[in-house]
Amino acid sequence: KEVVHFDFDKSVIRPQFREVMRKQADFLMANESVGVTVEGNCDERGSTEYNLALGGRRANAVSSGLQALGVSKERIHTVSNGEEKPRMNCHEEKCWKENRRVDFVHKVN
């Protein structure tokens, strides 16, 4: 499952994830009946409110990136999970870096 990971407290897409973005855009462009939800996630550090906002900024950054690659805005839905859907549950960097991400959830429209 491809994801876009983020640095601590950041919502800028790192250069190493450009290929993930390109693959997602290519898939969506080739499959007109498929939409995508981009889900912004955070590690456990920060308040619930802050992490919901940061997850939203991450999801919006990915949405903007997909649009720049030609995907129609109408096919992209953004949601912030904040810290509520961790991929790993330890309290150290190896887990936190896995939780700072955007997931792609495809659905047929």
Coordinates of N, CA, C and O in Angstrom, one line a residue:
K1 N 0.9 -1.2 0.0 CA 0.0 0.0 0.0 C 0.9 1.2 0.0 O 1.7 1.4 0.9
E2 N 0.7 2.1 -1.0 CA 1.6 3.3 -1.1 C 1.0 4.4 -0.3 O -0.2 4.6 -0.1
V3 N 1.9 5.1 0.4 CA 1.6 6.2 1.2 C 2.6 7.3 0.9 O 3.6 7.1 0.4
V4 N 2.2 8.5 1.4 CA 3.2 9.7 1.4 C 3.5 9.9 2.9 O 2.6 10.2 3.7
H5 N 4.7 9.9 3.2 CA 5.2 10.2 4.6 C 5.6 11.6 4.7 O 6.1 12.2 3.7
F6 N 5.5 12.2 5.9 CA 5.9 13.6 6.2 C 6.9 13.7 7.3 O 6.9 12.8 8.2
D7 N 7.6 14.7 7.3 CA 8.5 15.1 8.4 C 7.7 15.6 9.6 O 6.5 16.0 9.4
F8 N 8.3 15.5 10.8 CA 7.6 16.0 12.0 C 7.1 17.4 11.8 O 7.8 18.3 11.4
D9 N 5.8 17.6 12.1 CA 5.2 18.9 12.1 C 5.2 19.6 10.8 O 5.1 20.8 10.7
K10 N 5.2 18.8 9.7 CA 5.3 19.4 8.3 C 4.2 18.8 7.5 O 3.6 17.7 7.7
S11 N 3.8 19.6 6.5 CA 2.8 19.1 5.5 C 3.3 19.3 4.1 O 2.5 19.3 3.1
V12 N 4.6 19.4 3.9 CA 5.2 19.6 2.6 C 5.6 18.2 2.1 O 6.2 17.4 2.8
I13 N 5.2 17.9 0.8 CA 5.5 16.6 0.2 C 7.0 16.5 -0.1 O 7.5 17.4 -0.9
R14 N 7.7 15.5 0.4 CA 9.1 15.4 0.2 C 9.3 14.9 -1.2 O 8.5 14.1 -1.8
P15 N 10.5 15.3 -1.8 CA 10.8 14.8 -3.2 C 10.7 13.3 -3.4 O 10.3 12.9 -4.5
Q16 N 11.1 12.5 -2.5 CA 11.1 11.1 -2.6 C 9.7 10.5 -2.8 O 9.6 9.3 -3.2
F17 N 8.7 11.3 -2.6 CA 7.3 10.8 -2.7 C 6.7 11.3 -4.0 O 5.5 11.0 -4.3
R18 N 7.4 11.9 -4.9 CA 6.9 12.4 -6.2 C 6.4 11.2 -7.0 O 5.4 11.3 -7.7
E19 N 7.2 10.1 -7.0 CA 6.8 8.9 -7.8 C 5.5 8.3 -7.3 O 4.7 7.9 -8.1
V20 N 5.3 8.3 -6.0 CA 4.0 7.8 -5.4 C 2.9 8.7 -5.9 O 1.8 8.1 -6.3
M21 N 3.1 10.0 -5.9 CA 2.0 10.9 -6.4 C 1.8 10.6 -7.9 O 0.6 10.6 -8.3
R22 N 2.8 10.5 -8.6 CA 2.7 10.2 -10.1 C 1.9 8.9 -10.3 O 1.0 8.9 -11.2
K23 N 2.2 7.9 -9.6 CA 1.5 6.6 -9.8 C 0.1 6.7 -9.4 O -0.8 6.2 -10.1
Q24 N -0.2 7.4 -8.3 CA -1.6 7.6 -8.0 C -2.4 8.4 -9.0 O -3.5 8.1 -9.4
A25 N -1.8 9.5 -9.5 CA -2.4 10.3 -10.6 C -2.6 9.5 -11.8 O -3.7 9.5 -12.5
D26 N -1.6 8.7 -12.2 CA -1.7 7.9 -13.5 C -2.9 6.9 -13.3 O -3.6 6.7 -14.2
F27 N -2.9 6.2 -12.1 CA -4.0 5.3 -11.9 C -5.4 5.9 -12.0 O -6.3 5.4 -12.7
L28 N -5.5 7.1 -11.4 CA -6.8 7.8 -11.4 C -7.2 8.3 -12.8 O -8.3 8.2 -13.2
M29 N -6.2 8.7 -13.5 CA -6.4 9.2 -14.9 C -6.8 8.0 -15.8 O -7.6 8.2 -16.7
A30 N -6.3 6.9 -15.6 CA -6.6 5.7 -16.4 C -7.9 5.0 -16.0 O -8.4 4.2 -16.7
N31 N -8.4 5.4 -14.8 CA -9.6 4.8 -14.3 C -10.6 5.9 -13.9 O -10.8 6.2 -12.7
E32 N -11.3 6.4 -14.9 CA -12.2 7.5 -14.7 C -13.3 7.3 -13.7 O -13.8 8.3 -13.1
S33 N -13.7 6.0 -13.5 CA -14.8 5.8 -12.6 C -14.4 5.7 -11.1 O -15.2 5.4 -10.2
V34 N -13.1 5.8 -10.9 CA -12.5 5.7 -9.5 C -12.3 7.1 -8.9 O -11.7 7.9 -9.5
G35 N -12.7 7.2 -7.7 CA -12.3 8.4 -6.9 C -11.4 8.0 -5.8 O -11.1 6.8 -5.6
V36 N -10.9 9.0 -5.1 CA -9.9 8.7 -4.0 C -10.2 9.6 -2.8 O -10.5 10.8 -2.9
T37 N -10.1 9.0 -1.6 CA -10.0 9.7 -0.4 C -8.6 9.8 0.1 O -8.0 8.7 0.2
V38 N -8.1 11.0 0.3 CA -6.7 11.1 0.9 C -6.9 11.4 2.4 O -7.6 12.4 2.7
E39 N -6.4 10.5 3.2 CA -6.5 10.6 4.6 C -5.2 11.0 5.3 O -4.2 10.3 5.2
G40 N -5.3 12.2 5.9 CA -4.1 12.7 6.6 C -4.0 12.2 8.0 O -5.0 12.1 8.7
N41 N -2.8 11.8 8.4 CA -2.6 11.2 9.7 C -1.4 11.8 10.3 O -0.5 12.3 9.7
C42 N -1.3 11.7 11.7 CA -0.3 12.3 12.5 C 0.2 11.3 13.5 O -0.5 10.3 13.8
D43 N 1.4 11.6 14.1 CA 1.8 10.8 15.2 C 1.1 11.3 16.5 O 0.3 12.3 16.4
E44 N 1.4 10.7 17.6 CA 0.6 11.0 18.8 C 1.0 12.3 19.5 O 0.3 12.8 20.4
R45 N 2.1 12.9 19.1 CA 2.5 14.2 19.7 C 1.7 15.3 19.3 O 1.3 15.4 18.1
G46 N 1.4 16.2 20.1 CA 0.5 17.4 19.8 C -0.9 17.1 20.3 O -1.3 16.0 20.5
S47 N -1.6 18.2 20.5 CA -3.0 18.1 20.9 C -3.9 17.5 19.8 O -3.6 17.5 18.7
T48 N -5.0 17.0 20.3 CA -6.0 16.4 19.3 C -6.4 17.4 18.2 O -6.4 17.1 17.0
E49 N -6.7 18.7 18.7 CA -7.1 19.7 17.7 C -5.9 20.0 16.8 O -6.2 20.2 15.6
Y50 N -4.7 20.1 17.3 CA -3.6 20.5 16.4 C -3.4 19.3 15.4 O -3.1 19.6 14.2
N51 N -3.4 18.1 15.8 CA -3.2 17.0 14.9 C -4.3 16.8 13.9 O -4.0 16.5 12.7
L52 N -5.5 17.2 14.2 CA -6.6 17.2 13.2 C -6.3 18.2 12.2 O -6.5 18.0 11.0
A53 N -5.9 19.4 12.6 CA -5.5 20.5 11.6 C -4.3 20.1 10.8 O -4.3 20.3 9.5
L54 N -3.3 19.5 11.4 CA -2.1 19.1 10.6 C -2.4 18.0 9.6 O -2.0 18.0 8.5
G55 N -3.2 17.0 10.1 CA -3.7 15.9 9.2 C -4.4 16.5 8.0 O -4.3 16.0 6.8
G56 N -5.2 17.5 8.2 CA -6.0 18.2 7.1 C -5.0 18.9 6.2 O -5.2 18.8 5.0
R57 N -4.0 19.5 6.7 CA -3.0 20.2 5.8 C -2.3 19.2 5.0 O -2.0 19.4 3.8
R58 N -1.9 18.0 5.6 CA -1.3 17.0 4.8 C -2.2 16.4 3.7 O -1.8 16.3 2.6
A59 N -3.4 16.2 4.0 CA -4.4 15.7 3.0 C -4.6 16.7 1.9 O -4.6 16.4 0.7
N60 N -4.7 18.0 2.3 CA -4.8 19.0 1.3 C -3.6 19.2 0.4 O -3.7 19.4 -0.8
A61 N -2.4 19.0 0.9 CA -1.2 19.1 0.1 C -1.2 17.9 -0.9 O -0.8 18.2 -2.1
V62 N -1.6 16.7 -0.5 CA -1.6 15.6 -1.5 C -2.7 15.9 -2.5 O -2.5 15.6 -3.7
S63 N -3.9 16.4 -2.1 CA -4.9 16.7 -3.0 C -4.5 17.7 -4.0 O -4.7 17.5 -5.2
S64 N -3.8 18.7 -3.6 CA -3.3 19.8 -4.5 C -2.3 19.2 -5.5 O -2.3 19.5 -6.7
G65 N -1.4 18.3 -5.0 CA -0.4 17.6 -5.8 C -1.1 16.8 -6.9 O -0.7 16.8 -8.0
L66 N -2.1 16.0 -6.5 CA -2.8 15.2 -7.5 C -3.5 16.1 -8.6 O -3.5 15.8 -9.8
Q67 N -4.1 17.2 -8.1 CA -4.7 18.1 -9.1 C -3.7 18.7 -10.0 O -4.0 18.8 -11.2
A68 N -2.5 19.0 -9.5 CA -1.4 19.6 -10.4 C -1.0 18.5 -11.4 O -0.5 18.9 -12.5
L69 N -1.2 17.2 -11.1 CA -0.9 16.2 -12.1 C -2.0 15.8 -13.0 O -2.0 14.8 -13.7
G70 N -3.2 16.5 -12.9 CA -4.3 16.4 -13.8 C -5.5 15.7 -13.3 O -6.5 15.5 -14.0
V71 N -5.5 15.3 -12.0 CA -6.7 14.7 -11.5 C -7.8 15.8 -11.1 O -7.4 16.8 -10.4
S72 N -9.0 15.6 -11.5 CA -10.1 16.5 -11.2 C -10.3 16.6 -9.7 O -10.4 15.6 -9.0
K73 N -10.5 17.8 -9.2 CA -10.8 18.1 -7.8 C -12.0 17.3 -7.3 O -12.1 16.9 -6.2
E74 N -13.0 17.2 -8.2 CA -14.2 16.5 -7.9 C -14.1 15.0 -7.6 O -14.9 14.4 -6.9
R75 N -12.9 14.4 -8.0 CA -12.7 13.0 -7.7 C -11.9 12.8 -6.5 O -11.6 11.6 -6.1
I76 N -11.5 13.8 -5.8 CA -10.6 13.7 -4.6 C -11.4 14.2 -3.4 O -11.9 15.3 -3.4
H77 N -11.4 13.4 -2.3 CA -12.0 13.8 -1.1 C -10.9 13.8 0.0 O -10.1 12.9 0.0
T78 N -10.9 14.8 0.8 CA -9.9 14.8 1.9 C -10.5 14.6 3.3 O -11.6 15.1 3.5
V79 N -9.8 14.0 4.1 CA -10.2 13.8 5.5 C -9.0 13.7 6.4 O -7.9 13.3 6.0
S80 N -9.1 14.2 7.6 CA -8.1 14.2 8.6 C -8.4 13.2 9.7 O -9.5 13.3 10.3
N81 N -7.6 12.2 9.9 CA -7.7 11.3 11.0 C -7.0 11.8 12.3 O -7.1 11.1 13.3
G82 N -6.2 12.8 12.1 CA -5.4 13.3 13.2 C -4.5 12.1 13.7 O -3.8 11.5 12.9
E83 N -4.5 11.8 15.0 CA -3.7 10.8 15.5 C -4.5 9.5 15.8 O -4.0 8.5 16.4
E84 N -5.7 9.5 15.3 CA -6.7 8.4 15.7 C -6.5 7.1 15.0 O -7.0 6.1 15.4
K85 N -5.7 7.0 13.9 CA -5.5 5.8 13.1 C -4.0 5.5 13.0 O -3.5 5.4 11.8
P86 N -3.3 5.2 14.1 CA -1.9 5.0 13.9 C -1.7 3.6 13.2 O -2.4 2.7 13.4
R87 N -0.6 3.6 12.5 CA -0.2 2.3 11.9 C 0.7 1.5 12.9 O 0.7 0.3 12.9
M88 N 1.4 2.2 13.7 CA 2.2 1.6 14.8 C 2.0 2.3 16.1 O 1.7 3.5 16.1
N89 N 2.1 1.5 17.2 CA 1.7 2.1 18.5 C 2.8 2.2 19.5 O 2.5 2.4 20.7
C90 N 4.0 2.2 19.2 CA 5.1 2.5 20.2 C 5.3 4.0 20.3 O 4.7 4.8 19.6
H91 N 6.0 4.4 21.3 CA 6.2 5.8 21.6 C 7.7 6.2 21.3 O 8.4 6.7 22.2
E92 N 8.1 6.0 20.1 CA 9.4 6.3 19.7 C 9.4 6.6 18.2 O 8.4 6.4 17.5
E93 N 10.5 7.2 17.7 CA 10.6 7.7 16.3 C 10.2 6.6 15.3 O 9.6 7.0 14.3
K94 N 10.6 5.4 15.4 CA 10.3 4.4 14.4 C 8.8 4.2 14.2 O 8.4 3.9 13.1
C95 N 8.0 4.4 15.2 CA 6.6 4.4 15.1 C 6.0 5.7 14.6 O 5.1 5.8 13.7
W96 N 6.5 6.8 15.2 CA 6.0 8.1 14.8 C 6.2 8.4 13.4 O 5.3 8.9 12.7
K97 N 7.3 8.0 12.8 CA 7.5 8.3 11.3 C 6.5 7.5 10.5 O 6.2 8.0 9.4
E98 N 6.1 6.3 10.9 CA 5.1 5.6 10.2 C 3.7 6.2 10.2 O 2.9 6.0 9.3
N99 N 3.5 6.9 11.3 CA 2.1 7.5 11.5 C 2.0 8.8 10.9 O 0.8 9.3 10.7
R100 N 3.1 9.5 10.5 CA 3.0 10.8 9.8 C 2.8 10.5 8.3 O 3.8 10.5 7.6
R101 N 1.6 10.4 7.9 CA 1.4 9.9 6.5 C 0.1 10.4 5.9 O -0.8 10.8 6.7
V102 N -0.1 10.2 4.6 CA -1.4 10.3 4.0 C -1.6 8.9 3.3 O -0.7 8.4 2.6
D103 N -2.8 8.3 3.5 CA -3.2 7.1 2.9 C -4.1 7.4 1.8 O -4.9 8.4 1.8
F104 N -4.1 6.5 0.7 CA -5.0 6.7 -0.4 C -6.1 5.5 -0.3 O -5.7 4.4 -0.2
V105 N -7.3 5.9 -0.3 CA -8.4 4.9 -0.3 C -9.2 5.2 -1.6 O -9.9 6.2 -1.8
H106 N -9.2 4.2 -2.5 CA -9.9 4.3 -3.8 C -11.3 3.7 -3.6 O -11.6 2.8 -2.9
K107 N -12.2 4.3 -4.4 CA -13.6 3.8 -4.5 C -14.1 4.1 -5.9 O -13.8 5.1 -6.5
V108 N -15.0 3.2 -6.3 CA -15.7 3.3 -7.6 C -16.8 4.3 -7.4 O -17.6 4.1 -6.5
N109 N -16.9 5.3 -8.2 CA -18.0 6.3 -8.1 C -19.2 5.8 -8.8 O -19.3 5.0 -9.6

